[in-house]
Amino acid sequence: MRVPDLIRFARDAATGSPLRTSLLVLAVAIGVAAVVVLTALGDGARRYVVNEFSSIGSNLVIVLPGRSETGGFNPANAITSTPRDLTVEDARALLRGTAIRRLAPLVIGTSEISVGGKLREVIVAGTTSQFIEVRRLSLAQGRFLSEEDWGRGSAEAVIGAKIRDELFGSEPALGKLVRIGDRRCRIVGVLAASGQGLGMNNDELVIVPVALAQAMFNSNTLFRILVEARNREAIPAAKAQAEEILKLRHDGELDVTVITQDGVLATFDRLLGVLTLGVAGIAAISMAVAGILVMNVMLVSVAQRTAEIGLLKALGATGRTIRMAFLAEATMLSLAGAVVGYVLGQAGAALIRHLYPTFPAYPPTWAVLAGLVTALASGILFGVAPARRAAALDPVQALSKR
Amino acid sequence: MSAAQIELSGIERVFRLGDSEVHALRHLDVSIAPGEYVAVMGPSGSGKSTLLNLLGLLDRPNAGVYRLEGRDVTTLSPEEQARVRSERIGFVFQSFHLVPRLTAAENIALPMMLAGIPPRERADRVACALKDYGLENRAGHRPDQLSGGQRQRVAIARATIMRPAVILADEPTGNLDRATGEEVIRLLEQLNGSGVTVIIVTHDPVLGGHARRQLLMEDGALQHDSAREGAA
């Protein structure tokens, strides 16, 4: 039998029973669509988190006080290692690192801001003028903290967009004096609204010079030092230099933890990648179910068409021809299902993107390919048994069925 | 009779029904020359359909040898038997056995399609057959749009499209009224006139009487062979 004839014969056989065919195509389509939509969700979540992380700032290396050990509790540590504080001087020393472009020390605390009888609890960040570049923030009005000696602590503050709205409404905020905790500060700038950032909401932040914040919270330790490496390639060097400089300053003991944004990102990436895989696995089960359905329907089809199979044998069809015809039909059905499912899945993902514009629900290419291939493979695989049964039919018995 | 087209010797066919064995054919020796017109007759259950299936290579004997055109076909592989069926044998069934979703022309072309004959040659031969059997204006009709006589004509056109040497017809008029039945018989006789061996299974004595040679079967054995009687 020629290939075009085979394909046409199988097509006619499939379209000869439209209900059976459409149900089967639907089953396969649902399987493929499930893979596409679910992996779009999983991968969308991964992209979303990665994007959020990237928005913190690029080429970021973060220094935390204290050493996170994973060796379990060591009694010697209990006596000897008291983590030294991270100080402004430590931050200043880090500027010597050749791989470090700029940095910003960070002190965090909660306080109250009040103006004209309005009072609000806020998170106060004490830092330096470079913070705005390190964190890639932008200003809506005024200027950021002035370039000055880190120990000075001028009484000036930069406030988030939401704070401005709540405290001043439509009145101008620039140049106004506010009370933050027990200090009076002048507002020199307003941050541009940036929405919800990961971990910290910049719209509800009040930024003051680091020395002022330390005085306010009566402490001389830093919460973090945010370090920006010269470029992406310099991130490992920046990390090594930061560790080395701080180790020297801390009597040869490495009592700080230096994490890179990449490291955090990679962890999340891995985590959510596994999630996507798991989701894809669940979707694959529906594909297997669809495959079994293909087999079932094809077996029914063989039973319904015994007379035809017997006739084909009488007319000189070899077992191979009959096997090929049924296999071609199964392949065609699963191919149609795969295509329909692909279109449905992409439409579903597009719908999700339309409803939640911030959520990048794009199915990953590997998942789409795997979905299509699995659908085809399961259709063919589960089509083999019915095809073999058809080919093995006894023509005499098949023909005697009228 | 050295040039016998069909030669059966010592054919046995046993069916197993539960514990009991049914001898559908017992020690059958028949020889048919090219171009003969043979009617196989007998009551139902006499083994005539089993004989036809054996002749058509749809069934295998439990014992004995079947030579078709001098070649022992009982030992051929299923694929080789399919080739022989495709090229040398044409079937006509009582219930026509047309594929319902295919048109008359497509049904006629089916054996050629299975044999892998190119579409152009198929179209030519189908057009020719449609003309020969008076089905020109029925080419695009599906079987359910055809009358019984037309269906059987399509079936005969299909059986002859590969130009077989032997036509095997199993009660070809069983589902037809007398007039259309006679028309179908005339077609088969015309084919026989052109040199094709025609073997008809029937229990209609009138129909059987048309044939030049009658084989009477009973209980799986050959009861009477008009050719031998004539020779004796």
PDB file of N, CA and C in Angstrom, chain A residues 216-291:
ATOM      1  N   MET A 216      19.646  57.205  66.113  1.00  0.00           N
ATOM      2  CA  MET A 216      18.220  57.034  66.404  1.00  0.00           C
ATOM      3  C   MET A 216      17.944  55.716  67.112  1.00  0.00           C
ATOM      4  N   PHE A 217      18.623  54.674  66.616  1.00  0.00           N
ATOM      5  CA  PHE A 217      18.381  53.339  67.179  1.00  0.00           C
ATOM      6  C   PHE A 217      19.417  52.973  68.237  1.00  0.00           C
ATOM      7  N   ASN A 218      20.275  53.942  68.547  1.00  0.00           N
ATOM      8  CA  ASN A 218      21.279  53.760  69.585  1.00  0.00           C
ATOM      9  C   ASN A 218      22.093  52.494  69.370  1.00  0.00           C
ATOM     10  N   SER A 219      22.655  52.382  68.162  1.00  0.00           N
ATOM     11  CA  SER A 219      23.492  51.203  67.904  1.00  0.00           C
ATOM     12  C   SER A 219      24.559  51.603  66.899  1.00  0.00           C
ATOM     13  N   ASN A 220      25.647  50.863  66.864  1.00  0.00           N
ATOM     14  CA  ASN A 220      26.633  51.166  65.837  1.00  0.00           C
ATOM     15  C   ASN A 220      26.897  49.985  64.925  1.00  0.00           C
ATOM     16  N   THR A 221      25.962  49.097  64.889  1.00  0.00           N
ATOM     17  CA  THR A 221      26.136  47.945  63.988  1.00  0.00           C
ATOM     18  C   THR A 221      25.316  48.182  62.714  1.00  0.00           C
ATOM     19  N   LEU A 222      25.712  47.450  61.685  1.00  0.00           N
ATOM     20  CA  LEU A 222      24.986  47.519  60.420  1.00  0.00           C
ATOM     21  C   LEU A 222      24.139  46.269  60.242  1.00  0.00           C
ATOM     22  N   PHE A 223      23.037  46.438  59.555  1.00  0.00           N
ATOM     23  CA  PHE A 223      22.155  45.307  59.241  1.00  0.00           C
ATOM     24  C   PHE A 223      22.724  44.537  58.042  1.00  0.00           C
ATOM     25  N   ARG A 224      23.154  45.263  57.038  1.00  0.00           N
ATOM     26  CA  ARG A 224      23.730  44.692  55.822  1.00  0.00           C
ATOM     27  C   ARG A 224      24.709  45.676  55.223  1.00  0.00           C
ATOM     28  N   ILE A 225      25.599  45.172  54.406  1.00  0.00           N
ATOM     29  CA  ILE A 225      26.308  46.072  53.500  1.00  0.00           C
ATOM     30  C   ILE A 225      25.961  45.601  52.091  1.00  0.00           C
ATOM     31  N   LEU A 226      25.384  46.484  51.301  1.00  0.00           N
ATOM     32  CA  LEU A 226      25.050  46.132  49.920  1.00  0.00           C
ATOM     33  C   LEU A 226      26.219  46.555  49.039  1.00  0.00           C
ATOM     34  N   VAL A 227      26.821  45.600  48.375  1.00  0.00           N
ATOM     35  CA  VAL A 227      28.009  45.868  47.566  1.00  0.00           C
ATOM     36  C   VAL A 227      27.651  45.630  46.105  1.00  0.00           C
ATOM     37  N   GLU A 228      28.056  46.556  45.250  1.00  0.00           N
ATOM     38  CA  GLU A 228      27.844  46.330  43.826  1.00  0.00           C
ATOM     39  C   GLU A 228      29.178  46.027  43.167  1.00  0.00           C
ATOM     40  N   ALA A 229      29.254  44.901  42.513  1.00  0.00           N
ATOM     41  CA  ALA A 229      30.492  44.527  41.817  1.00  0.00           C
ATOM     42  C   ALA A 229      30.599  45.336  40.537  1.00  0.00           C
ATOM     43  N   ARG A 230      31.854  45.382  40.004  1.00  0.00           N
ATOM     44  CA  ARG A 230      32.081  46.220  38.808  1.00  0.00           C
ATOM     45  C   ARG A 230      31.224  45.745  37.633  1.00  0.00           C
ATOM     46  N   ASN A 231      31.137  44.441  37.497  1.00  0.00           N
ATOM     47  CA  ASN A 231      30.282  43.867  36.453  1.00  0.00           C
ATOM     48  C   ASN A 231      29.943  42.438  36.850  1.00  0.00           C
ATOM     49  N   ARG A 232      29.256  41.788  35.992  1.00  0.00           N
ATOM     50  CA  ARG A 232      28.772  40.448  36.307  1.00  0.00           C
ATOM     51  C   ARG A 232      29.900  39.459  36.569  1.00  0.00           C
ATOM     52  N   GLU A 233      30.960  39.598  35.769  1.00  0.00           N
ATOM     53  CA  GLU A 233      32.097  38.680  35.907  1.00  0.00           C
ATOM     54  C   GLU A 233      32.840  38.921  37.213  1.00  0.00           C
ATOM     55  N   ALA A 234      32.735  40.159  37.725  1.00  0.00           N
ATOM     56  CA  ALA A 234      33.505  40.524  38.918  1.00  0.00           C
ATOM     57  C   ALA A 234      32.808  40.095  40.208  1.00  0.00           C
ATOM     58  N   ILE A 235      31.607  39.516  40.085  1.00  0.00           N
ATOM     59  CA  ILE A 235      30.858  39.166  41.302  1.00  0.00           C
ATOM     60  C   ILE A 235      31.644  38.213  42.214  1.00  0.00           C
ATOM     61  N   PRO A 236      32.225  37.119  41.674  1.00  0.00           N
ATOM     62  CA  PRO A 236      32.984  36.222  42.575  1.00  0.00           C
ATOM     63  C   PRO A 236      34.181  36.928  43.202  1.00  0.00           C
ATOM     64  N   ALA A 237      34.859  37.777  42.414  1.00  0.00           N
ATOM     65  CA  ALA A 237      36.019  38.501  42.943  1.00  0.00           C
ATOM     66  C   ALA A 237      35.586  39.455  44.054  1.00  0.00           C
ATOM     67  N   ALA A 238      34.476  40.157  43.816  1.00  0.00           N
ATOM     68  CA  ALA A 238      33.966  41.094  44.813  1.00  0.00           C
ATOM     69  C   ALA A 238      33.647  40.355  46.107  1.00  0.00           C
ATOM     70  N   LYS A 239      33.070  39.166  45.959  1.00  0.00           N
ATOM     71  CA  LYS A 239      32.722  38.365  47.136  1.00  0.00           C
ATOM     72  C   LYS A 239      33.994  37.977  47.904  1.00  0.00           C
ATOM     73  N   ALA A 240      35.007  37.513  47.142  1.00  0.00           N
ATOM     74  CA  ALA A 240      36.255  37.071  47.768  1.00  0.00           C
ATOM     75  C   ALA A 240      36.954  38.241  48.460  1.00  0.00           C
ATOM     76  N   GLN A 241      36.980  39.392  47.775  1.00  0.00           N
ATOM     77  CA  GLN A 241      37.645  40.553  48.364  1.00  0.00           C
ATOM     78  C   GLN A 241      36.933  41.009  49.628  1.00  0.00           C
ATOM     79  N   ALA A 242      35.598  41.021  49.571  1.00  0.00           N
ATOM     80  CA  ALA A 242      34.836  41.435  50.753  1.00  0.00           C
ATOM     81  C   ALA A 242      35.154  40.515  51.926  1.00  0.00           C
ATOM     82  N   GLU A 243      35.205  39.209  51.655  1.00  0.00           N
ATOM     83  CA  GLU A 243      35.495  38.261  52.731  1.00  0.00           C
ATOM     84  C   GLU A 243      36.897  38.482  53.286  1.00  0.00           C
ATOM     85  N   GLU A 244      37.833  38.704  52.349  1.00  0.00           N
ATOM     86  CA  GLU A 244      39.225  38.853  52.763  1.00  0.00           C
ATOM     87  C   GLU A 244      39.427  40.113  53.607  1.00  0.00           C
ATOM     88  N   ILE A 245      38.876  41.219  53.122  1.00  0.00           N
ATOM     89  CA  ILE A 245      39.041  42.494  53.833  1.00  0.00           C
ATOM     90  C   ILE A 245      38.420  42.405  55.227  1.00  0.00           C
ATOM     91  N   LEU A 246      37.213  41.828  55.299  1.00  0.00           N
ATOM     92  CA  LEU A 246      36.538  41.778  56.594  1.00  0.00           C
ATOM     93  C   LEU A 246      37.220  40.793  57.537  1.00  0.00           C
ATOM     94  N   LYS A 247      37.792  39.721  56.964  1.00  0.00           N
ATOM     95  CA  LYS A 247      38.506  38.757  57.795  1.00  0.00           C
ATOM     96  C   LYS A 247      39.715  39.415  58.447  1.00  0.00           C
ATOM     97  N   LEU A 248      40.442  40.238  57.630  1.00  0.00           N
ATOM     98  CA  LEU A 248      41.603  40.968  58.164  1.00  0.00           C
ATOM     99  C   LEU A 248      41.174  41.911  59.295  1.00  0.00           C
ATOM    100  N   ARG A 249      40.113  42.618  59.056  1.00  0.00           N
ATOM    101  CA  ARG A 249      39.644  43.593  60.033  1.00  0.00           C
ATOM    102  C   ARG A 249      39.106  42.916  61.291  1.00  0.00           C
ATOM    103  N   HIS A 250      38.647  41.679  61.146  1.00  0.00           N
ATOM    104  CA  HIS A 250      38.064  40.981  62.299  1.00  0.00           C
ATOM    105  C   HIS A 250      39.019  39.956  62.878  1.00  0.00           C
ATOM    106  N   ASP A 251      40.294  40.344  62.987  1.00  0.00           N
ATOM    107  CA  ASP A 251      41.318  39.515  63.617  1.00  0.00           C
ATOM    108  C   ASP A 251      41.420  38.147  62.970  1.00  0.00           C
ATOM    109  N   GLY A 252      41.333  38.120  61.669  1.00  0.00           N
ATOM    110  CA  GLY A 252      41.561  36.853  60.967  1.00  0.00           C
ATOM    111  C   GLY A 252      40.410  35.879  61.056  1.00  0.00           C
ATOM    112  N   GLU A 253      39.320  36.298  61.615  1.00  0.00           N
ATOM    113  CA  GLU A 253      38.192  35.373  61.716  1.00  0.00           C
ATOM    114  C   GLU A 253      37.098  35.794  60.743  1.00  0.00           C
ATOM    115  N   LEU A 254      36.653  34.833  59.960  1.00  0.00           N
ATOM    116  CA  LEU A 254      35.610  35.159  58.981  1.00  0.00           C
ATOM    117  C   LEU A 254      34.256  35.022  59.664  1.00  0.00           C
ATOM    118  N   ASP A 255      33.798  36.120  60.237  1.00  0.00           N
ATOM    119  CA  ASP A 255      32.542  36.044  60.988  1.00  0.00           C
ATOM    120  C   ASP A 255      31.425  36.811  60.292  1.00  0.00           C
ATOM    121  N   VAL A 256      31.557  36.914  58.996  1.00  0.00           N
ATOM    122  CA  VAL A 256      30.455  37.495  58.232  1.00  0.00           C
ATOM    123  C   VAL A 256      30.049  36.494  57.146  1.00  0.00           C
ATOM    124  N   THR A 257      28.872  36.686  56.643  1.00  0.00           N
ATOM    125  CA  THR A 257      28.419  35.858  55.530  1.00  0.00           C
ATOM    126  C   THR A 257      28.258  36.756  54.315  1.00  0.00           C
ATOM    127  N   VAL A 258      28.858  36.337  53.224  1.00  0.00           N
ATOM    128  CA  VAL A 258      28.729  37.115  51.996  1.00  0.00           C
ATOM    129  C   VAL A 258      27.922  36.287  51.007  1.00  0.00           C
ATOM    130  N   ILE A 259      26.781  36.805  50.635  1.00  0.00           N
ATOM    131  CA  ILE A 259      25.976  36.072  49.650  1.00  0.00           C
ATOM    132  C   ILE A 259      25.892  36.897  48.377  1.00  0.00           C
ATOM    133  N   THR A 260      25.787  36.191  47.289  1.00  0.00           N
ATOM    134  CA  THR A 260      25.616  36.907  46.032  1.00  0.00           C
ATOM    135  C   THR A 260      24.171  36.749  45.601  1.00  0.00           C
ATOM    136  N   GLN A 261      23.734  37.729  44.871  1.00  0.00           N
ATOM    137  CA  GLN A 261      22.379  37.698  44.360  1.00  0.00           C
ATOM    138  C   GLN A 261      22.206  36.464  43.484  1.00  0.00           C
ATOM    139  N   ASP A 262      23.265  36.167  42.724  1.00  0.00           N
ATOM    140  CA  ASP A 262      23.211  35.000  41.840  1.00  0.00           C
ATOM    141  C   ASP A 262      22.938  33.734  42.617  1.00  0.00           C
ATOM    142  N   GLY A 263      23.596  33.645  43.777  1.00  0.00           N
ATOM    143  CA  GLY A 263      23.434  32.441  44.583  1.00  0.00           C
ATOM    144  C   GLY A 263      21.994  32.279  45.039  1.00  0.00           C
ATOM    145  N   VAL A 264      21.428  33.365  45.533  1.00  0.00           N
ATOM    146  CA  VAL A 264      20.036  33.339  45.988  1.00  0.00           C
ATOM    147  C   VAL A 264      19.117  33.019  44.819  1.00  0.00           C
ATOM    148  N   LEU A 265      19.426  33.701  43.718  1.00  0.00           N
ATOM    149  CA  LEU A 265      18.629  33.544  42.521  1.00  0.00           C
ATOM    150  C   LEU A 265      18.669  32.100  42.035  1.00  0.00           C
ATOM    151  N   ALA A 266      19.889  31.545  42.048  1.00  0.00           N
ATOM    152  CA  ALA A 266      20.063  30.174  41.560  1.00  0.00           C
ATOM    153  C   ALA A 266      19.253  29.215  42.411  1.00  0.00           C
ATOM    154  N   THR A 267      19.234  29.477  43.737  1.00  0.00           N
ATOM    155  CA  THR A 267      18.474  28.602  44.621  1.00  0.00           C
ATOM    156  C   THR A 267      16.987  28.638  44.266  1.00  0.00           C
ATOM    157  N   PHE A 268      16.475  29.852  44.111  1.00  0.00           N
ATOM    158  CA  PHE A 268      15.061  29.992  43.765  1.00  0.00           C
ATOM    159  C   PHE A 268      14.774  29.373  42.408  1.00  0.00           C
ATOM    160  N   ASP A 269      15.705  29.633  41.507  1.00  0.00           N
ATOM    161  CA  ASP A 269      15.569  29.121  40.152  1.00  0.00           C
ATOM    162  C   ASP A 269      15.439  27.603  40.182  1.00  0.00           C
ATOM    163  N   ARG A 270      16.327  26.977  40.957  1.00  0.00           N
ATOM    164  CA  ARG A 270      16.326  25.512  41.068  1.00  0.00           C
ATOM    165  C   ARG A 270      15.019  25.038  41.684  1.00  0.00           C
ATOM    166  N   LEU A 271      14.670  25.702  42.759  1.00  0.00           N
ATOM    167  CA  LEU A 271      13.476  25.317  43.516  1.00  0.00           C
ATOM    168  C   LEU A 271      12.238  25.345  42.623  1.00  0.00           C
ATOM    169  N   LEU A 272      12.077  26.445  41.924  1.00  0.00           N
ATOM    170  CA  LEU A 272      10.879  26.610  41.109  1.00  0.00           C
ATOM    171  C   LEU A 272      10.973  25.793  39.831  1.00  0.00           C
ATOM    172  N   GLY A 273      12.197  25.550  39.386  1.00  0.00           N
ATOM    173  CA  GLY A 273      12.380  24.650  38.245  1.00  0.00           C
ATOM    174  C   GLY A 273      11.871  23.265  38.590  1.00  0.00           C
ATOM    175  N   VAL A 274      12.195  22.805  39.813  1.00  0.00           N
ATOM    176  CA  VAL A 274      11.730  21.493  40.264  1.00  0.00           C
ATOM    177  C   VAL A 274      10.209  21.484  40.365  1.00  0.00           C
ATOM    178  N   LEU A 275       9.671  22.596  40.840  1.00  0.00           N
ATOM    179  CA  LEU A 275       8.214  22.725  40.931  1.00  0.00           C
ATOM    180  C   LEU A 275       7.578  22.554  39.553  1.00  0.00           C
ATOM    181  N   THR A 276       8.169  23.223  38.569  1.00  0.00           N
ATOM    182  CA  THR A 276       7.647  23.127  37.202  1.00  0.00           C
ATOM    183  C   THR A 276       7.708  21.685  36.708  1.00  0.00           C
ATOM    184  N   LEU A 277       8.836  21.033  37.002  1.00  0.00           N
ATOM    185  CA  LEU A 277       8.982  19.637  36.589  1.00  0.00           C
ATOM    186  C   LEU A 277       7.903  18.772  37.225  1.00  0.00           C
ATOM    187  N   GLY A 278       7.679  19.014  38.520  1.00  0.00           N
ATOM    188  CA  GLY A 278       6.671  18.229  39.237  1.00  0.00           C
ATOM    189  C   GLY A 278       5.296  18.420  38.625  1.00  0.00           C
ATOM    190  N   VAL A 279       4.993  19.662  38.324  1.00  0.00           N
ATOM    191  CA  VAL A 279       3.707  19.984  37.713  1.00  0.00           C
ATOM    192  C   VAL A 279       3.601  19.303  36.348  1.00  0.00           C
ATOM    193  N   ALA A 280       4.710  19.341  35.600  1.00  0.00           N
ATOM    194  CA  ALA A 280       4.729  18.687  34.289  1.00  0.00           C
ATOM    195  C   ALA A 280       4.497  17.188  34.446  1.00  0.00           C
ATOM    196  N   GLY A 281       5.069  16.635  35.510  1.00  0.00           N
ATOM    197  CA  GLY A 281       4.882  15.208  35.765  1.00  0.00           C
ATOM    198  C   GLY A 281       3.424  14.864  36.000  1.00  0.00           C
ATOM    199  N   ILE A 282       2.763  15.722  36.777  1.00  0.00           N
ATOM    200  CA  ILE A 282       1.332  15.493  37.033  1.00  0.00           C
ATOM    201  C   ILE A 282       0.561  15.556  35.722  1.00  0.00           C
ATOM    202  N   ALA A 283       0.915  16.543  34.904  1.00  0.00           N
ATOM    203  CA  ALA A 283       0.235  16.679  33.621  1.00  0.00           C
ATOM    204  C   ALA A 283       0.512  15.465  32.732  1.00  0.00           C
ATOM    205  N   ALA A 284       1.715  14.914  32.865  1.00  0.00           N
ATOM    206  CA  ALA A 284       2.083  13.762  32.036  1.00  0.00           C
ATOM    207  C   ALA A 284       1.180  12.569  32.347  1.00  0.00           C
ATOM    208  N   ILE A 285       0.709  12.505  33.604  1.00  0.00           N
ATOM    209  CA  ILE A 285      -0.188  11.407  33.959  1.00  0.00           C
ATOM    210  C   ILE A 285      -1.451  11.481  33.116  1.00  0.00           C
ATOM    211  N   SER A 286      -1.954  12.705  32.927  1.00  0.00           N
ATOM    212  CA  SER A 286      -3.163  12.845  32.122  1.00  0.00           C
ATOM    213  C   SER A 286      -2.891  12.393  30.690  1.00  0.00           C
ATOM    214  N   MET A 287      -1.636  12.580  30.275  1.00  0.00           N
ATOM    215  CA  MET A 287      -1.259  12.138  28.938  1.00  0.00           C
ATOM    216  C   MET A 287      -1.287  10.609  28.859  1.00  0.00           C
ATOM    217  N   ALA A 288      -0.784   9.963  29.912  1.00  0.00           N
ATOM    218  CA  ALA A 288      -0.799   8.505  29.931  1.00  0.00           C
ATOM    219  C   ALA A 288      -2.233   7.993  29.892  1.00  0.00           C
ATOM    220  N   VAL A 289      -3.102   8.675  30.640  1.00  0.00           N
ATOM    221  CA  VAL A 289      -4.518   8.304  30.634  1.00  0.00           C
ATOM    222  C   VAL A 289      -5.080   8.429  29.213  1.00  0.00           C
ATOM    223  N   ALA A 290      -4.711   9.536  28.561  1.00  0.00           N
ATOM    224  CA  ALA A 290      -5.171   9.741  27.188  1.00  0.00           C
ATOM    225  C   ALA A 290      -4.652   8.612  26.290  1.00  0.00           C
ATOM    226  N   GLY A 291      -3.415   8.198  26.515  1.00  0.00           N
ATOM    227  CA  GLY A 291      -2.827   7.114  25.724  1.00  0.00           C
ATOM    228  C   GLY A 291      -3.610   5.826  25.886  1.00  0.00           C
TER     229      GLY A 291
END
